[in-house]
Amino acid sequence: MTARRIGILTGGGDVPGLNSVIKSVVYNATEIGCEVIGVRRGWEGLTHMKRADLLSAGGRYDSDYIRPLDRVKTRTIDRTGGTMLHTSRTNPSKMSANRLPSHVPADQLAGYEKADGIYDLTPLVLNNIEYLGLDYLVTIGGDDTLSYSAVLDQSGVPVIAIPKTMDNDVQGTEYCIGFSTAITRAKEAINRQRTTLGSHERIGVFRIFGRDAGFSALYTAYVTSARCVIPEAPFDLDRLLSVLVEDKLANPSRYSFVIASEGAMWEGGTLGEFGEADAYGHRRKVDVGFALVEQIKQRAGEDAVNSELTYDLRAGEPDSLDQMVAITFANIAVDLIREGGIHGRMMAIVDGKYAHVPIPEPGNPRKVDVDTMYDLNRFRPQYHNRLGRPLLLGASLGSGEAALGQPVEALA
Amino acid sequence: MTARRIGILTGGGDVPGLNSVIKSVVYNATEIGCEVIGVRRGWEGLTHMKRADLLSAGGRYDSDYIRPLDRVKTRTIDRTGGTMLHTSRTNPSKMSANRLPSHVPADQLAGYEKADGIYDLTPLVLNNIEYLGLDYLVTIGGDDTLSYSAVLDQSGVPVIAIPKTMDNDVQGTEYCIGFSTAITRAKEAINRQRTTLGSHERIGVFRIFGRDAGFSALYTAYVTSARCVIPEAPFDLDRLLSVLVEDKLANPSRYSFVIASEGAMWEGGTLGEFGEADAYGHRRKVDVGFALVEQIKQRAGEDAVNSELTYDLRAGEPDSLDQMVAITFANIAVDLIREGGIHGRMMAIVDGKYAHVPIPEPGNPRKVDVDTMYDLNRFRPQYHNRLGRPLLLGASLGSGEAALGQPVEALA
Amino acid sequence: MTARRIGILTGGGDVPGLNSVIKSVVYNATEIGCEVIGVRRGWEGLTHMKRADLLSAGGRYDSDYIRPLDRVKTRTIDRTGGTMLHTSRTNPSKMSANRLPSHVPADQLAGYEKADGIYDLTPLVLNNIEYLGLDYLVTIGGDDTLSYSAVLDQSGVPVIAIPKTMDNDVQGTEYCIGFSTAITRAKEAINRQRTTLGSHERIGVFRIFGRDAGFSALYTAYVTSARCVIPEAPFDLDRLLSVLVEDKLANPSRYSFVIASEGAMWEGGTLGEFGEADAYGHRRKVDVGFALVEQIKQRAGEDAVNSELTYDLRAGEPDSLDQMVAITFANIAVDLIREGGIHGRMMAIVDGKYAHVPIPEPGNPRKVDVDTMYDLNRFRPQYHNRLGRPLLLGASLGSGEAALGQPVEALA
Amino acid sequence: MTARRIGILTGGGDVPGLNSVIKSVVYNATEIGCEVIGVRRGWEGLTHMKRADLLSAGGRYDSDYIRPLDRVKTRTIDRTGGTMLHTSRTNPSKMSANRLPSHVPADQLAGYEKADGIYDLTPLVLNNIEYLGLDYLVTIGGDDTLSYSAVLDQSGVPVIAIPKTMDNDVQGTEYCIGFSTAITRAKEAINRQRTTLGSHERIGVFRIFGRDAGFSALYTAYVTSARCVIPEAPFDLDRLLSVLVEDKLANPSRYSFVIASEGAMWEGGTLGEFGEADAYGHRRKVDVGFALVEQIKQRAGEDAVNSELTYDLRAGEPDSLDQMVAITFANIAVDLIREGGIHGRMMAIVDGKYAHVPIPEPGNPRKVDVDTMYDLNRFRPQYHNRLGRPLLLGASLGSGEAALGQPVEALA
């Protein structure tokens, strides 16, 4: 059977490059005679959309959730970040009661309850996909989005998934959309902020996302020739403080800094260590940036500041590399759809090359391979022994690599 | 007497444009046959410098604190932010015991004590200025730096002061160096982050510096056509929430936002209002961005995020307008020094023009004139009745205007 | 009479900031209950639009030329350069035969012929304005657009004009929209290209627009601390070459450069002077950048390159200052329309303040006042005696200043 | 033997990333106890340097040409483009009489003459290298620099070469330093200039470097979803014009554009075709941008402009990818030097991975593989069949691939 109609959705946190994927899927799909249906707000579009008989406005589609896409509507979107389809963190197989679609009859919803207060709306999603007439679904997202993509594919809806996350920690691929732009923005911000560190002769901590994996910190450090600490490698706090003080003294501009993944922590360090623990409560977890600044001030006696690299890293247009990967992932996805037969796969970079792999299991983020990628002694990326490695250095596909079970498909 | 030797220093928080002032003073001064002596770390340079007989390294100057400047050393500095001279918040007339220079004999220091534990090192500063042979001092800073500049000028050291602060709240001038670059950076950051707000359909709060005065929030709102709240005008929280929700609904991209000065607060609002007060403690004051986000979530039921515009606004090279004003302030300062006779004045923009005014009294920041500059009803800058106003709109010199005492000098 | 319907059009070369004017006019006008009708392609919209009876598509307006504007259509346009209304260089009073609207009957057109092959379509324009029901016209443009604005105003159509041009050479105003962004872009490009000049140890010539007036070169030189040559001041070629060679020798990075207005020329210089004159033909006039590079190579024996600052200077989003002025000009224009009675005026900056002035006569561009603004001896902007000058330094309104005839309106 | 002293030089046109290589070589080499000697102005440093006995200033090294490097001198250079060592196009084996070092005795020079007026200074270079005590030479450059690197290596001086060129057309490697930054800058410039094309409803031609190879045009087109023409594929001019007109009509913003390599030409096209041939003379070759604009105007009757992407593409700081590759190439080079034994090799990306290959023969630039990389029918990059390709898509190493003779070294 040839696909006639492709659905597309984006889930999880937005990153630059999502719109490039959407545009490229639309342009390429229309070339091969396929329609593309945009599903809005991630999986919520497929749980909450109303059918024609419930729409006061008439029409076949619930425009709150469903938007047919064409070239005109997507022509310029690749020049902006974010996702024109909006996004959400909905997981249809684990919906809480307060998130259920209100237009669905209570008794029908009751049938979806799996545990107390947890509903699995997969039957509803499948019905809606059938209603929309989708032959294929292209999903773009991180861990959560990917995991439900696998569920759906196993339920009989052919899915091609495209990984995105600034953390770059999706298993099975060396690259996720949004990662390069995040590094580009972080590099620019850090290099700009050197002058304010130097003017005040401070030690800086640049906190960057990455609760489980340190790729963002590590690669930003690589391209700025900086120190970094990452979640995968608890560090010696005394040594770090002493290195930062030495760096500052050796620097004619009298500053130094370290890039810290939000999940990094020193050896033996716990949140409770630095008093007034309940002050931080459940609302705001103490962050390593704040904690490190306290340590630098108290134990090293140096002025220090915590600069958080947050929303700006996921804002704005994608950089060239993200644009290239986003476009290419999209085109390979449509190539696969056109050729038919292949589904339940995730676009990936494997060993430096475009590939597709099984959609990874959730809850097991890819980690930095500390032995080959990080120099714990110097708080730096590993610069030696790069020969034979892929352009972006990351040969490791994470702990799940061996367990992928199926061979990587990478046709020449 | 003709000035032969000019000292220059920078104090307070750094902003882009300081280096442009330094370079222009050096280039212009050398043209008229003056030497320029860079004093490092603001006033600390004049309290902590050692004289020749105490220097183990030999030489006339203590290079930790004193650096003669020339064209080669300052040739490229105008292309970077910050200050090559470093900066500090030292106030020589109010030094605490733990900040005193250790090489000064204890009995000498004892003579400087004015109140318990508070020392006035002005005699030492005057001695050091005499030792350095400075005929004039050019000081670049905000409130604190300016106030001691006035003290010193009254003590017989001719001073020309140049105002800088991102807050733009120095009395007596419509413009302070660093302000335009801050607006430029804020505008870029906000426009970039629109996509992530829209992708997630959120209401954004962009918190921007300005504890006492709302110029930064107001002007950023002006150039981004946005809502803002400022310290000078406590606002109706319910109305703001309702306006933000309406904005979001009216926006096809489904987001809205407000720019909040850090000192803004709603009517009747106090920090104690939103529980767990002691959780925020003395370490981190609750900020209005965080507080507003809580209110939006709880009372308006909308997803919201707080994006802080912090170090990036004071980082990087100055924008064109800051570069122009910095260069011009510096050149007028040296013109005044060359002509002689005029001192104890601050460079300023008055009624849209370059002027010099008395150095303002400290502790009385300039405020936004709410009546003519802000539309409290719409949470917007005032766009009407701009005819006759200066290019940068700000005709008001703040509450101290009438009290300036001396006429503004602005020779055609 | 109260205005109910405002027409708006953009003419001449595009600059960043035009869309900000359009948006602000629309937002402000709708606030006071006015409709805004966008006229596309400058004056061509008013000469070439078809009326309802000629439109195959039906509807009241010829969408090729006429587009009613509202807030939704203009919401995001201020974030991009250019003009959403398109632009042209049409002058309705001087149309050549091949540019006439083809749908207008030949005999009617014949009545418009004023000289052989030159037509004055003003009667047609007036009819179309009446057909559109426009009570006021806001026109945004340079010399040509402004001149026909005056004609039209004198023919009974109330017009408010807004000056734009990167050259900043419109008489009667110290500032035209697009100027600041051009300087911002030029500064960035020049500072970036320093490294390639230095790597190759070259002398650079940065050619910048400005055939009649040197404002662009002068202000770019001001903010980059550079040499410049401008049309208003023919220069001593030998001296310039010798200064550039000296600059290069004195520079540790071994380069130097000059910014040249396209209309600058050395004393006694003419195009014919440097051989193969007919080689340059009518198609491409020899430019001073190319000519200077030849002179540097041949006479100074130095490697040199000509870097042209062209389209990029008018591209992209407006900088903060342009955004501020564009928004303010638009708001004052609508304020004037709302108050009524005032027309035939151009928005302006006069003596550093927002004002409105008579629409200037065409063909007499404002020039740099060499005596006070340029240092011919040093090929530099004049940095001295800036006290009392407006923020942007330019007190001079050009040669037409005295002849403006009517007093400047600038109500406090 | 262990290397104790490494020489480093940069040749040919500068690109962003050279300084990153220099810094990384210095940092890494000092770590393994090596000195690094900077040779200035490419090979000219080794032909023109004076020895100690000829230096009036004294010292061992001729500072015009030789500068020992250390961490302090190179600490900040990776944040700027260009090369701190300066560069030249000198080829020591083919020096013309007027470029010979004047301090070398005439009879000695006479011995170097190989053909009339052409000198091979290799013996002098070898002597100077011996004088400098260099155990290894790291050379960074394009075709010319690489070719003499091979000569020198065969003469007994161990050389490791690092490829750089914006054209990305060095044989044997899929990536050359400077390429990614050029694409990044070109993308930004093109996206910015869309508004001015649209405002004037024009067809744009963006001319980009690439006389022999179309990589720059092709990759810029890839990431901007644009049309391009490249030297490797003479195109059907009529079809291109018709496609551009169609694109413009289909675009709501009413513009279209093509990116043209400077070496692209239409089928049957020659320079003589478009009149006044001698007007362009030998000084300025007619460029395809200009020629295409003429064709678009004359034959398609559309307004068109030629925007040249020139110096800005090689200016400013390297982008993240160039920084990463530059740092990694440098580190692998020093790893090889440390391990010893390997020389006469060029750093490369082969099949998406870091490798080293024989230094390629000169005069045979790598070309775009039209069959797999370009869609001549659509004037677009090939978007299909990317599966299995390296991240940057370019699996092809050019026509010289098969002839490389030696196996690629890429140790895991």
Tab-separated table of C-alpha atoms in Angstrom, chain D residues 119-370:
chain	number	residue	atom	x	y	z
D	119	TYR	CA	63.679	30.235	-8.340
D	120	ASP	CA	63.393	27.232	-6.072
D	121	LEU	CA	64.376	28.344	-2.587
D	122	THR	CA	63.916	24.938	-1.006
D	123	PRO	CA	67.576	24.661	0.015
D	124	LEU	CA	67.237	27.983	1.803
D	125	VAL	CA	64.024	26.842	3.480
D	126	LEU	CA	65.716	23.647	4.662
D	127	ASN	CA	68.618	25.626	6.054
D	128	ASN	CA	66.297	27.931	7.885
D	129	ILE	CA	64.307	25.061	9.331
D	130	GLU	CA	67.554	23.565	10.543
D	131	TYR	CA	68.574	26.914	11.987
D	132	LEU	CA	65.260	27.117	13.816
D	133	GLY	CA	65.737	23.595	15.066
D	134	LEU	CA	62.291	22.451	14.018
D	135	ASP	CA	61.617	18.756	14.395
D	136	TYR	CA	58.181	18.959	12.868
D	137	LEU	CA	56.181	21.456	10.867
D	138	VAL	CA	52.425	21.927	11.091
D	139	THR	CA	51.117	23.738	8.033
D	140	ILE	CA	47.600	25.026	7.630
D	141	GLY	CA	46.443	26.001	4.201
D	142	GLY	CA	44.777	25.179	0.929
D	143	ASP	CA	46.014	23.752	-2.312
D	144	ASP	CA	49.224	25.806	-2.645
D	145	THR	CA	50.284	25.491	0.956
D	146	LEU	CA	49.597	21.788	0.927
D	147	SER	CA	51.538	21.131	-2.235
D	148	TYR	CA	54.713	22.666	-0.870
D	149	SER	CA	54.117	20.829	2.389
D	150	ALA	CA	54.428	17.588	0.458
D	151	VAL	CA	57.608	18.814	-1.242
D	152	LEU	CA	59.126	19.692	2.089
D	153	ASP	CA	58.118	16.447	3.706
D	154	GLN	CA	59.755	14.553	0.886
D	155	SER	CA	62.841	16.682	1.469
D	156	GLY	CA	63.131	15.302	4.946
D	157	VAL	CA	61.232	17.726	7.110
D	158	PRO	CA	58.388	15.889	8.849
D	159	VAL	CA	55.189	17.759	8.043
D	160	ILE	CA	51.611	17.402	9.214
D	161	ALA	CA	49.211	19.446	7.082
D	162	ILE	CA	45.792	20.754	8.024
D	163	PRO	CA	43.393	21.658	5.230
D	164	LYS	CA	41.516	24.940	5.226
D	165	THR	CA	39.451	26.613	2.532
D	166	MET	CA	35.988	28.065	2.345
D	167	ASP	CA	35.538	26.215	-0.948
D	168	ASN	CA	35.925	22.861	0.828
D	169	ASP	CA	37.561	21.544	-2.317
D	170	VAL	CA	40.769	19.992	-1.035
D	171	GLN	CA	41.123	16.444	-2.230
D	172	GLY	CA	41.171	13.621	0.243
D	173	THR	CA	38.999	15.218	2.886
D	174	GLU	CA	35.293	15.873	3.160
D	175	TYR	CA	35.880	18.926	5.303
D	176	CYS	CA	38.249	21.879	5.354
D	177	ILE	CA	38.432	24.442	8.140
D	178	GLY	CA	36.430	27.574	7.391
D	179	PHE	CA	33.707	25.838	5.424
D	180	SER	CA	31.030	25.692	8.095
D	181	THR	CA	31.498	29.302	9.149
D	182	ALA	CA	31.153	30.384	5.544
D	183	ILE	CA	27.861	28.495	5.249
D	184	THR	CA	26.678	29.938	8.561
D	185	ARG	CA	27.441	33.488	7.463
D	186	ALA	CA	25.944	32.958	3.997
D	187	LYS	CA	22.743	31.566	5.487
D	188	GLU	CA	22.414	34.541	7.802
D	189	ALA	CA	23.076	37.061	5.042
D	190	ILE	CA	20.638	35.444	2.631
D	191	ASN	CA	17.882	35.157	5.198
D	192	ARG	CA	18.367	38.787	6.189
D	193	GLN	CA	18.284	39.971	2.606
D	194	ARG	CA	15.037	38.223	1.773
D	195	THR	CA	13.124	41.272	2.967
D	196	THR	CA	14.808	43.658	0.590
D	197	LEU	CA	14.231	41.253	-2.301
D	198	GLY	CA	10.578	41.001	-1.340
D	199	SER	CA	10.050	44.712	-0.794
D	200	HIS	CA	11.203	45.372	-4.346
D	201	GLU	CA	9.745	42.147	-5.811
D	202	ARG	CA	13.055	41.187	-7.289
D	203	ILE	CA	14.869	38.061	-8.337
D	204	GLY	CA	18.130	37.824	-6.457
D	205	VAL	CA	21.403	36.228	-7.366
D	206	PHE	CA	23.695	35.523	-4.449
D	207	ARG	CA	27.147	35.004	-5.822
D	208	ILE	CA	29.381	32.963	-3.584
D	209	PHE	CA	33.015	31.868	-3.946
D	210	GLY	CA	33.790	28.567	-5.594
D	211	ARG	CA	35.563	28.873	-8.928
D	212	ASP	CA	36.136	25.174	-9.383
D	213	ALA	CA	33.821	23.516	-6.912
D	214	GLY	CA	30.271	24.244	-5.860
D	215	PHE	CA	30.305	23.058	-2.260
D	216	SER	CA	29.694	26.516	-0.810
D	217	ALA	CA	26.740	27.228	-3.062
D	218	LEU	CA	25.350	23.733	-2.643
D	219	TYR	CA	25.475	23.607	1.140
D	220	THR	CA	24.185	27.137	1.529
D	221	ALA	CA	21.289	26.151	-0.711
D	222	TYR	CA	20.756	23.021	1.364
D	223	VAL	CA	20.315	24.882	4.626
D	224	THR	CA	18.259	27.711	3.131
D	225	SER	CA	16.092	25.444	0.956
D	226	ALA	CA	17.172	27.381	-2.105
D	227	ARG	CA	18.126	26.952	-5.750
D	228	CYS	CA	21.772	26.913	-6.706
D	229	VAL	CA	24.021	26.576	-9.735
D	230	ILE	CA	27.503	25.129	-9.486
D	231	PRO	CA	30.613	24.867	-11.651
D	232	GLU	CA	30.351	21.098	-11.946
D	233	ALA	CA	26.989	21.264	-13.741
D	234	PRO	CA	26.505	23.680	-16.632
D	235	PHE	CA	22.837	24.540	-16.587
D	236	ASP	CA	19.978	25.270	-18.943
D	237	LEU	CA	19.656	29.042	-18.746
D	238	ASP	CA	16.119	29.188	-20.098
D	239	ARG	CA	14.935	26.650	-17.612
D	240	LEU	CA	16.595	28.469	-14.745
D	241	LEU	CA	15.002	31.759	-15.733
D	242	SER	CA	11.631	30.140	-16.009
D	243	VAL	CA	11.991	28.411	-12.640
D	244	LEU	CA	12.980	31.670	-10.956
D	245	VAL	CA	10.011	33.476	-12.437
D	246	GLU	CA	7.703	30.676	-11.310
D	247	ASP	CA	9.208	30.730	-7.827
D	248	LYS	CA	8.585	34.425	-7.602
D	249	LEU	CA	4.997	34.117	-8.716
D	250	ALA	CA	4.342	31.331	-6.245
D	251	ASN	CA	5.854	33.312	-3.394
D	252	PRO	CA	3.383	35.495	-1.487
D	253	SER	CA	6.281	37.817	-0.765
D	254	ARG	CA	6.978	38.042	-4.487
D	255	TYR	CA	10.654	37.276	-4.779
D	256	SER	CA	12.898	34.386	-5.661
D	257	PHE	CA	16.601	33.803	-5.808
D	258	VAL	CA	19.403	31.509	-6.801
D	259	ILE	CA	22.783	30.976	-5.199
D	260	ALA	CA	25.529	30.928	-7.810
D	261	SER	CA	29.066	29.657	-7.398
D	262	GLU	CA	31.436	32.089	-9.039
D	263	GLY	CA	32.525	29.322	-11.397
D	264	ALA	CA	29.025	28.324	-12.493
D	265	MET	CA	28.029	28.895	-16.123
D	266	TRP	CA	25.105	27.982	-18.292
D	267	GLU	CA	25.384	25.497	-21.118
D	268	GLY	CA	27.130	27.054	-24.063
D	269	GLY	CA	27.795	30.165	-22.044
D	270	THR	CA	31.107	31.931	-22.351
D	271	LEU	CA	32.263	35.274	-21.219
D	272	GLY	CA	32.227	36.620	-24.797
D	273	GLU	CA	28.523	36.225	-25.104
D	274	PHE	CA	27.346	39.353	-23.429
D	275	GLY	CA	28.828	42.298	-25.304
D	276	GLU	CA	31.432	44.844	-24.452
D	277	ALA	CA	33.690	42.021	-23.561
D	278	ASP	CA	36.790	44.141	-23.426
D	279	ALA	CA	35.091	46.416	-20.990
D	280	TYR	CA	35.681	43.841	-18.288
D	281	GLY	CA	39.275	43.350	-19.295
D	282	HIS	CA	41.732	41.324	-17.342
D	283	ARG	CA	41.200	43.293	-14.244
D	284	ARG	CA	37.727	42.132	-13.465
D	285	LYS	CA	36.471	38.956	-14.925
D	286	VAL	CA	32.775	39.070	-15.618
D	287	ASP	CA	31.091	37.262	-12.824
D	288	VAL	CA	28.186	34.914	-13.157
D	289	GLY	CA	26.165	36.979	-10.697
D	290	PHE	CA	26.362	40.043	-12.850
D	291	ALA	CA	25.788	38.026	-16.003
D	292	LEU	CA	22.754	36.240	-14.576
D	293	VAL	CA	21.215	39.507	-13.452
D	294	GLU	CA	21.566	40.837	-16.996
D	295	GLN	CA	19.902	37.736	-18.381
D	296	ILE	CA	17.067	37.904	-15.891
D	297	LYS	CA	16.425	41.522	-16.726
D	298	GLN	CA	16.679	41.186	-20.464
D	299	ARG	CA	15.143	37.828	-21.090
D	300	ALA	CA	12.742	37.384	-18.192
D	301	GLY	CA	11.878	41.057	-17.927
D	302	GLU	CA	12.192	40.948	-14.166
D	303	ASP	CA	13.994	43.279	-11.849
D	304	ALA	CA	17.028	41.523	-10.464
D	305	VAL	CA	19.991	42.207	-8.214
D	306	ASN	CA	23.323	40.587	-7.625
D	307	SER	CA	24.339	40.363	-4.003
D	308	GLU	CA	27.912	39.264	-3.532
D	309	LEU	CA	28.763	37.249	-0.476
D	310	THR	CA	32.420	38.031	-0.072
D	311	TYR	CA	34.668	39.031	2.793
D	312	ASP	CA	32.006	38.676	5.442
D	313	LEU	CA	31.935	34.919	4.892
D	314	ARG	CA	35.547	34.592	5.979
D	315	ALA	CA	35.306	37.166	8.753
D	316	GLY	CA	34.564	36.984	12.447
D	317	GLU	CA	34.839	34.143	14.887
D	318	PRO	CA	34.517	30.531	13.760
D	319	ASP	CA	31.182	28.849	14.282
D	320	SER	CA	30.873	25.898	16.669
D	321	LEU	CA	31.528	23.253	14.060
D	322	ASP	CA	34.623	24.935	12.693
D	323	GLN	CA	35.875	25.414	16.208
D	324	MET	CA	35.341	21.753	16.953
D	325	VAL	CA	37.066	20.527	13.815
D	326	ALA	CA	39.922	23.012	14.144
D	327	ILE	CA	40.584	21.983	17.726
D	328	THR	CA	40.349	18.305	16.877
D	329	PHE	CA	42.581	18.477	13.810
D	330	ALA	CA	45.176	20.294	15.901
D	331	ASN	CA	45.004	17.775	18.696
D	332	ILE	CA	45.295	14.784	16.394
D	333	ALA	CA	48.251	16.452	14.701
D	334	VAL	CA	50.041	16.833	18.019
D	335	ASP	CA	49.063	13.291	19.004
D	336	LEU	CA	50.762	12.060	15.824
D	337	ILE	CA	53.830	14.153	16.506
D	338	ARG	CA	54.041	12.859	20.035
D	339	GLU	CA	53.732	9.282	18.912
D	340	GLY	CA	56.265	9.993	16.161
D	341	GLY	CA	56.854	8.172	12.937
D	342	ILE	CA	53.893	9.554	11.056
D	343	HIS	CA	54.413	12.528	8.767
D	344	GLY	CA	53.651	13.696	5.278
D	345	ARG	CA	49.983	13.340	6.131
D	346	MET	CA	47.039	15.686	6.029
D	347	MET	CA	44.313	15.804	8.678
D	348	ALA	CA	41.013	14.878	7.097
D	349	ILE	CA	37.431	13.859	7.493
D	350	VAL	CA	36.928	10.603	5.627
D	351	ASP	CA	33.568	8.886	5.530
D	352	GLY	CA	32.421	11.187	8.301
D	353	LYS	CA	35.353	10.466	10.612
D	354	TYR	CA	38.605	12.004	11.674
D	355	ALA	CA	41.449	10.521	9.682
D	356	HIS	CA	44.757	11.372	8.136
D	357	VAL	CA	45.538	10.884	4.479
D	358	PRO	CA	48.450	11.522	2.147
D	359	ILE	CA	48.896	15.178	1.325
D	360	PRO	CA	47.037	15.512	-1.988
D	361	GLU	CA	48.573	16.445	-5.298
D	362	PRO	CA	47.966	20.089	-6.207
D	363	GLY	CA	45.896	21.475	-9.038
D	364	ASN	CA	43.134	18.955	-8.854
D	365	PRO	CA	40.416	20.320	-6.602
D	366	ARG	CA	37.742	18.064	-5.225
D	367	LYS	CA	34.408	18.470	-6.995
D	368	VAL	CA	30.801	18.026	-6.086
D	369	ASP	CA	29.616	14.611	-7.209
D	370	VAL	CA	26.752	15.847	-9.339
